[in-house]
Short mmCIF file of C-alpha atoms in Angstrom, two decimals:
data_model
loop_
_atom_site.label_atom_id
_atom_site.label_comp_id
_atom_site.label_asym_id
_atom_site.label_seq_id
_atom_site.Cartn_x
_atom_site.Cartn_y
_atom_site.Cartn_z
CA UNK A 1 -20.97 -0.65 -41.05
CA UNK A 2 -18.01 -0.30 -44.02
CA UNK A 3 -16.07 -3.02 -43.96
CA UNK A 4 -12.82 -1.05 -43.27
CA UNK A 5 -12.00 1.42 -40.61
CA UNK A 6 -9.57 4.09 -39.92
CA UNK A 7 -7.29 3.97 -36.59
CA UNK A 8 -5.61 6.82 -34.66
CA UNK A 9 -2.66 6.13 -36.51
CA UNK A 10 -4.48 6.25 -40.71
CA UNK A 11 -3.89 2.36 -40.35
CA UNK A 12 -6.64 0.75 -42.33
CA UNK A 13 -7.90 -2.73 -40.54
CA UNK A 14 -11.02 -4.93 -41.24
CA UNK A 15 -12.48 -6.85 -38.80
CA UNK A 16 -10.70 -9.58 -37.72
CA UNK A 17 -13.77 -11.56 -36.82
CA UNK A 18 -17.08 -12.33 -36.32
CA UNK A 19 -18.27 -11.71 -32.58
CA UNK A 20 -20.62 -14.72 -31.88
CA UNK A 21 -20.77 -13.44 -27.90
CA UNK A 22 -20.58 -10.70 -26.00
CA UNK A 23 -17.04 -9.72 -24.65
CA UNK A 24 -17.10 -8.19 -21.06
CA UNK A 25 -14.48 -6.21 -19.60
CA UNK A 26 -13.68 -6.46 -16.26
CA UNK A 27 -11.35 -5.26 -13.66
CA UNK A 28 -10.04 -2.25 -11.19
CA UNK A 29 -11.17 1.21 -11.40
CA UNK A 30 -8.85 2.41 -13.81
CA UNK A 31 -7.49 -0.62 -15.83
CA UNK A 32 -8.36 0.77 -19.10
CA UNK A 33 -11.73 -1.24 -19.80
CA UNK A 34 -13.88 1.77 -20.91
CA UNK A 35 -11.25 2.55 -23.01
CA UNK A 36 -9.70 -0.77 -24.32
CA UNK A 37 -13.71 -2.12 -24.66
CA UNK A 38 -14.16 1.48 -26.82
CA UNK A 39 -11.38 0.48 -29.45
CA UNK A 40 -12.38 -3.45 -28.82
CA UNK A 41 -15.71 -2.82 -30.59
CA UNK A 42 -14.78 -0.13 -32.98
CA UNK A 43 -12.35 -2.58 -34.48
CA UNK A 44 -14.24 -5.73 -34.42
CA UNK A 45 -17.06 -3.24 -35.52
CA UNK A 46 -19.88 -3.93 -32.91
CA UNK A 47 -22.02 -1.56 -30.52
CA UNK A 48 -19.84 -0.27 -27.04
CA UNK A 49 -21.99 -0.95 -24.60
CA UNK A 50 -21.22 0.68 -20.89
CA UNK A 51 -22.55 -0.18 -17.67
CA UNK A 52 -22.33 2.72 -15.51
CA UNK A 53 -23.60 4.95 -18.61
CA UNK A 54 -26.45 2.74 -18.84
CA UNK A 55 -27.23 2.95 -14.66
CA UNK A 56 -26.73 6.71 -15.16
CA UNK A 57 -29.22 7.05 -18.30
CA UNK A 58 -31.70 5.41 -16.36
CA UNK A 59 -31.52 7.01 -12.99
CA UNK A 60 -30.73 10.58 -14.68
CA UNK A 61 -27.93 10.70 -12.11
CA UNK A 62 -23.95 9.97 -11.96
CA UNK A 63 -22.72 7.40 -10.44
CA UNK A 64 -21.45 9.30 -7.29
CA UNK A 65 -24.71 10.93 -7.18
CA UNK A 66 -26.52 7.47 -6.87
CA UNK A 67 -24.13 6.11 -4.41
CA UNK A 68 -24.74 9.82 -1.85
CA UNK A 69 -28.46 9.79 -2.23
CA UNK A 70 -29.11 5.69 -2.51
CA UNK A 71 -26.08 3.90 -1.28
CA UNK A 72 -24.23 1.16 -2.19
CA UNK A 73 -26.34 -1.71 -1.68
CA UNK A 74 -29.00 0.08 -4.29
CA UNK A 75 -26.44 0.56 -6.84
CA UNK A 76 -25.05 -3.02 -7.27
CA UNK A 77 -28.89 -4.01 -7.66
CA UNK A 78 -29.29 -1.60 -10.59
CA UNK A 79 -25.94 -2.49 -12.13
CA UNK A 80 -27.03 -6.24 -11.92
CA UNK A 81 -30.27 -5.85 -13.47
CA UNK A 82 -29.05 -3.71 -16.32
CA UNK A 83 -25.65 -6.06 -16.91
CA UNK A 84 -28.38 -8.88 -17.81
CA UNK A 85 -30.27 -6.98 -19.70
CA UNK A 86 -27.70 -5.79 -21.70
CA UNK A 87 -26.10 -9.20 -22.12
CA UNK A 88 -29.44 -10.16 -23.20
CA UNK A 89 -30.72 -7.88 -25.56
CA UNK A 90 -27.11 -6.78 -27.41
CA UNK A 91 -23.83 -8.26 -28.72
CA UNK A 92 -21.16 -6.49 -28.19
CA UNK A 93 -18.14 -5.56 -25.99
CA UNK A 94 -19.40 -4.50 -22.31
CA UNK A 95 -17.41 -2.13 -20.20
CA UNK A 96 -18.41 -2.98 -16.83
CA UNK A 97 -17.73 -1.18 -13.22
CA UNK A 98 -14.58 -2.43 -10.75
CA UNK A 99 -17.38 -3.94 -8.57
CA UNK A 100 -19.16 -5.71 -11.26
CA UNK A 101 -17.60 -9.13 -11.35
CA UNK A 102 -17.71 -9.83 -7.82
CA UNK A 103 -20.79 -10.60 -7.42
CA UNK A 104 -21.97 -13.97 -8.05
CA UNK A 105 -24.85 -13.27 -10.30
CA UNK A 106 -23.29 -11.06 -12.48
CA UNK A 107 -20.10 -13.58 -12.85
CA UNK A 108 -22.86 -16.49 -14.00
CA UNK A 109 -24.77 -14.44 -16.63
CA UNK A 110 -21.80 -13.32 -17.90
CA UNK A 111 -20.59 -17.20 -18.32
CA UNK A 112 -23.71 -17.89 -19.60
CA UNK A 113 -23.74 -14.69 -22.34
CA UNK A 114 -20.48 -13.82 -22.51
CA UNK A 115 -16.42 -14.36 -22.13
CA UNK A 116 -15.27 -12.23 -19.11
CA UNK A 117 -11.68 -10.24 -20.14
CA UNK A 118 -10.01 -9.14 -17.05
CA UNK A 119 -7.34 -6.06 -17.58
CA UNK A 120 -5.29 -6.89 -14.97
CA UNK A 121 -3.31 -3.63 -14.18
CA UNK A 122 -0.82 -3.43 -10.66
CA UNK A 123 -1.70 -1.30 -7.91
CA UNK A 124 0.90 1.71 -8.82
CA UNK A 125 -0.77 1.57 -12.60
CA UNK A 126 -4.28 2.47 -11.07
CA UNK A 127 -3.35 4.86 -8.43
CA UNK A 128 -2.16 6.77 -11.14
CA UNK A 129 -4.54 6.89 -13.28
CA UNK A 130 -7.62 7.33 -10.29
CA UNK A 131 -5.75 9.68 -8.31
CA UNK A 132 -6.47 13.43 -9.56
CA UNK A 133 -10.57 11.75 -10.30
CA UNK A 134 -13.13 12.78 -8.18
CA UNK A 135 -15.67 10.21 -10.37
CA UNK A 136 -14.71 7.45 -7.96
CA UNK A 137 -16.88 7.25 -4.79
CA UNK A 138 -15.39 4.30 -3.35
CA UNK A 139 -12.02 6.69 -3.13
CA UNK A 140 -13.58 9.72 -1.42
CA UNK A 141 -12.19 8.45 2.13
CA UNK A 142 -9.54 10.13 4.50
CA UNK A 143 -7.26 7.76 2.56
CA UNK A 144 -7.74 7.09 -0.98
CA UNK A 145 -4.41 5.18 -1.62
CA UNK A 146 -5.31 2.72 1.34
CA UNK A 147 -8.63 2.33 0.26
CA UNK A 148 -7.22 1.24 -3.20
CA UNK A 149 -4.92 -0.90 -2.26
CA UNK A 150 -7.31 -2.62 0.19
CA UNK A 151 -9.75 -3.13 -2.66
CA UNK A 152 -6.99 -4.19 -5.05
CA UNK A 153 -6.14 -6.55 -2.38
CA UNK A 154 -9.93 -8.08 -1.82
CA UNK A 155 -10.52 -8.14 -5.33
CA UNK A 156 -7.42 -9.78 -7.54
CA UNK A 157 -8.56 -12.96 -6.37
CA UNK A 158 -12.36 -12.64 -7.83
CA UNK A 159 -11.07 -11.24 -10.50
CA UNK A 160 -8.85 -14.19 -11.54
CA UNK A 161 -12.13 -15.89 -12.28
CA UNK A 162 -12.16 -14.34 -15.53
CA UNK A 163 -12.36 -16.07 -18.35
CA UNK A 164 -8.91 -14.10 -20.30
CA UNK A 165 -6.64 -11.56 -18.73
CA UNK A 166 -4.82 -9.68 -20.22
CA UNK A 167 -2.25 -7.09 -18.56
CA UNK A 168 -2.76 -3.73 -18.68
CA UNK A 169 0.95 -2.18 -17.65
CA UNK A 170 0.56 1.69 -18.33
CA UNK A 171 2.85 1.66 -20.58
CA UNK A 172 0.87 0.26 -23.99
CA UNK A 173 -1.48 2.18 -26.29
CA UNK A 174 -4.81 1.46 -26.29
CA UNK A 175 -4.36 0.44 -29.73
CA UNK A 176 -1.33 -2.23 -28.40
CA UNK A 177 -4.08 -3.30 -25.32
CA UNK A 178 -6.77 -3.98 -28.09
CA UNK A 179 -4.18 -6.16 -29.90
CA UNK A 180 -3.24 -8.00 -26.81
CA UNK A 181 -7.21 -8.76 -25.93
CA UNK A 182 -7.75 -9.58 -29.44
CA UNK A 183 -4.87 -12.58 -29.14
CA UNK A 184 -6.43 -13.66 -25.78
CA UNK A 185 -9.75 -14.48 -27.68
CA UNK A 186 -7.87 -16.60 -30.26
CA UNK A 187 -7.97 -18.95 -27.45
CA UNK A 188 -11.90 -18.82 -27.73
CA UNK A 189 -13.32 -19.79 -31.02
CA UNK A 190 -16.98 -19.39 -29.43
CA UNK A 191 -16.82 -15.84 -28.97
CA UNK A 192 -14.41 -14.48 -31.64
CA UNK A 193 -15.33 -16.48 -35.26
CA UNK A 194 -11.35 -14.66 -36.24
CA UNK A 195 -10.90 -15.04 -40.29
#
């Protein structure tokens, strides 16, 4: 990889640092970690890895398409087995599903392989941005707001086991969310090596 890369904006950056573990996103449906974890990489100049793609390259099926024909229960094993195997195999910066970090398992080999990043976005930020998606199959109830918010409300907790958050407030560019991650990990010289 060149040393130097080009933003959205023409602004040339190098890498800040050296990634000496993987960096895991975490968080709601919709708090930006596909996209933040995208950038993330791209500027610290290591591979994107995604979870759900991954689940979905394997099964040759989308995620809603594995949760109709298999159910729930089958798809948290799957994303579990291919979240270690991906902490295992590749350093990088993971983009991992809303569901991902509650599970005990997955929050341990992520300690053990990883720094978990929580984008911690409020409950008006995600409705809008999950709203007019029909990729979500936890939303496709009578209700999707309540559903939402009743997750939201289950899940904030668990998710305040991360290891960082940083917020995500709907209002910043991707390009301001990767700056904000990238001062979270100054905190953690044993995943981000910054020069």
């Amino acid at each position: 990889m060149s040393e130097k890369e080009q933003n959205e904006s023409g602004v040339m950056h190098r890498a800040p640092g050296r990634l000496k573990k993987t960096i895991v996103m975490v968080g709601m449906m919709g708090a930006g970690k596909t996209a933040v974890g995208r950038a993330l990489a791209q500027r610290l100049e290591v591979p994107f890895l995604d979870s759900d793609h991954e689940i979905e390259a394997a099964a040759n099926l989308t995620i809603p398409e594995i949760f109709a024909r298999e159910g729930e229960a089958f798809f948290r094993d799957k994303e579990r087995q291919v979240i270690a195997r991906l902490l295992k195999e590749e350093r990088g910066v993971l983009s991992t599903g809303g569901g991902a970090f509650l599970a005990d398992e997955n929050r341990s080999i992520i300690a053990k392989h990883g720094v978990a990043v929580c984008l911690q976005a409020d409950l008006e930020v995600l409705w809008k941005r999950v709203r007019h998606r029909d990729t979500r199959p936890l939303l496709r109830t009578d209700d999707p707001y309540a559903t939402l918010k009743s997750l939201y409300e289950a899940r904030v907790p668990i998710y305040s086991l991360a290891d960082l958050s940083v917020v995500s407030d709907g209002l910043s560019s991707i390009e301001e969310m990767v700056e904000r991650v990238l001062d979270a990990l100054k905190a953690r010289p044993d995943v981000v090596e910054f020069e």
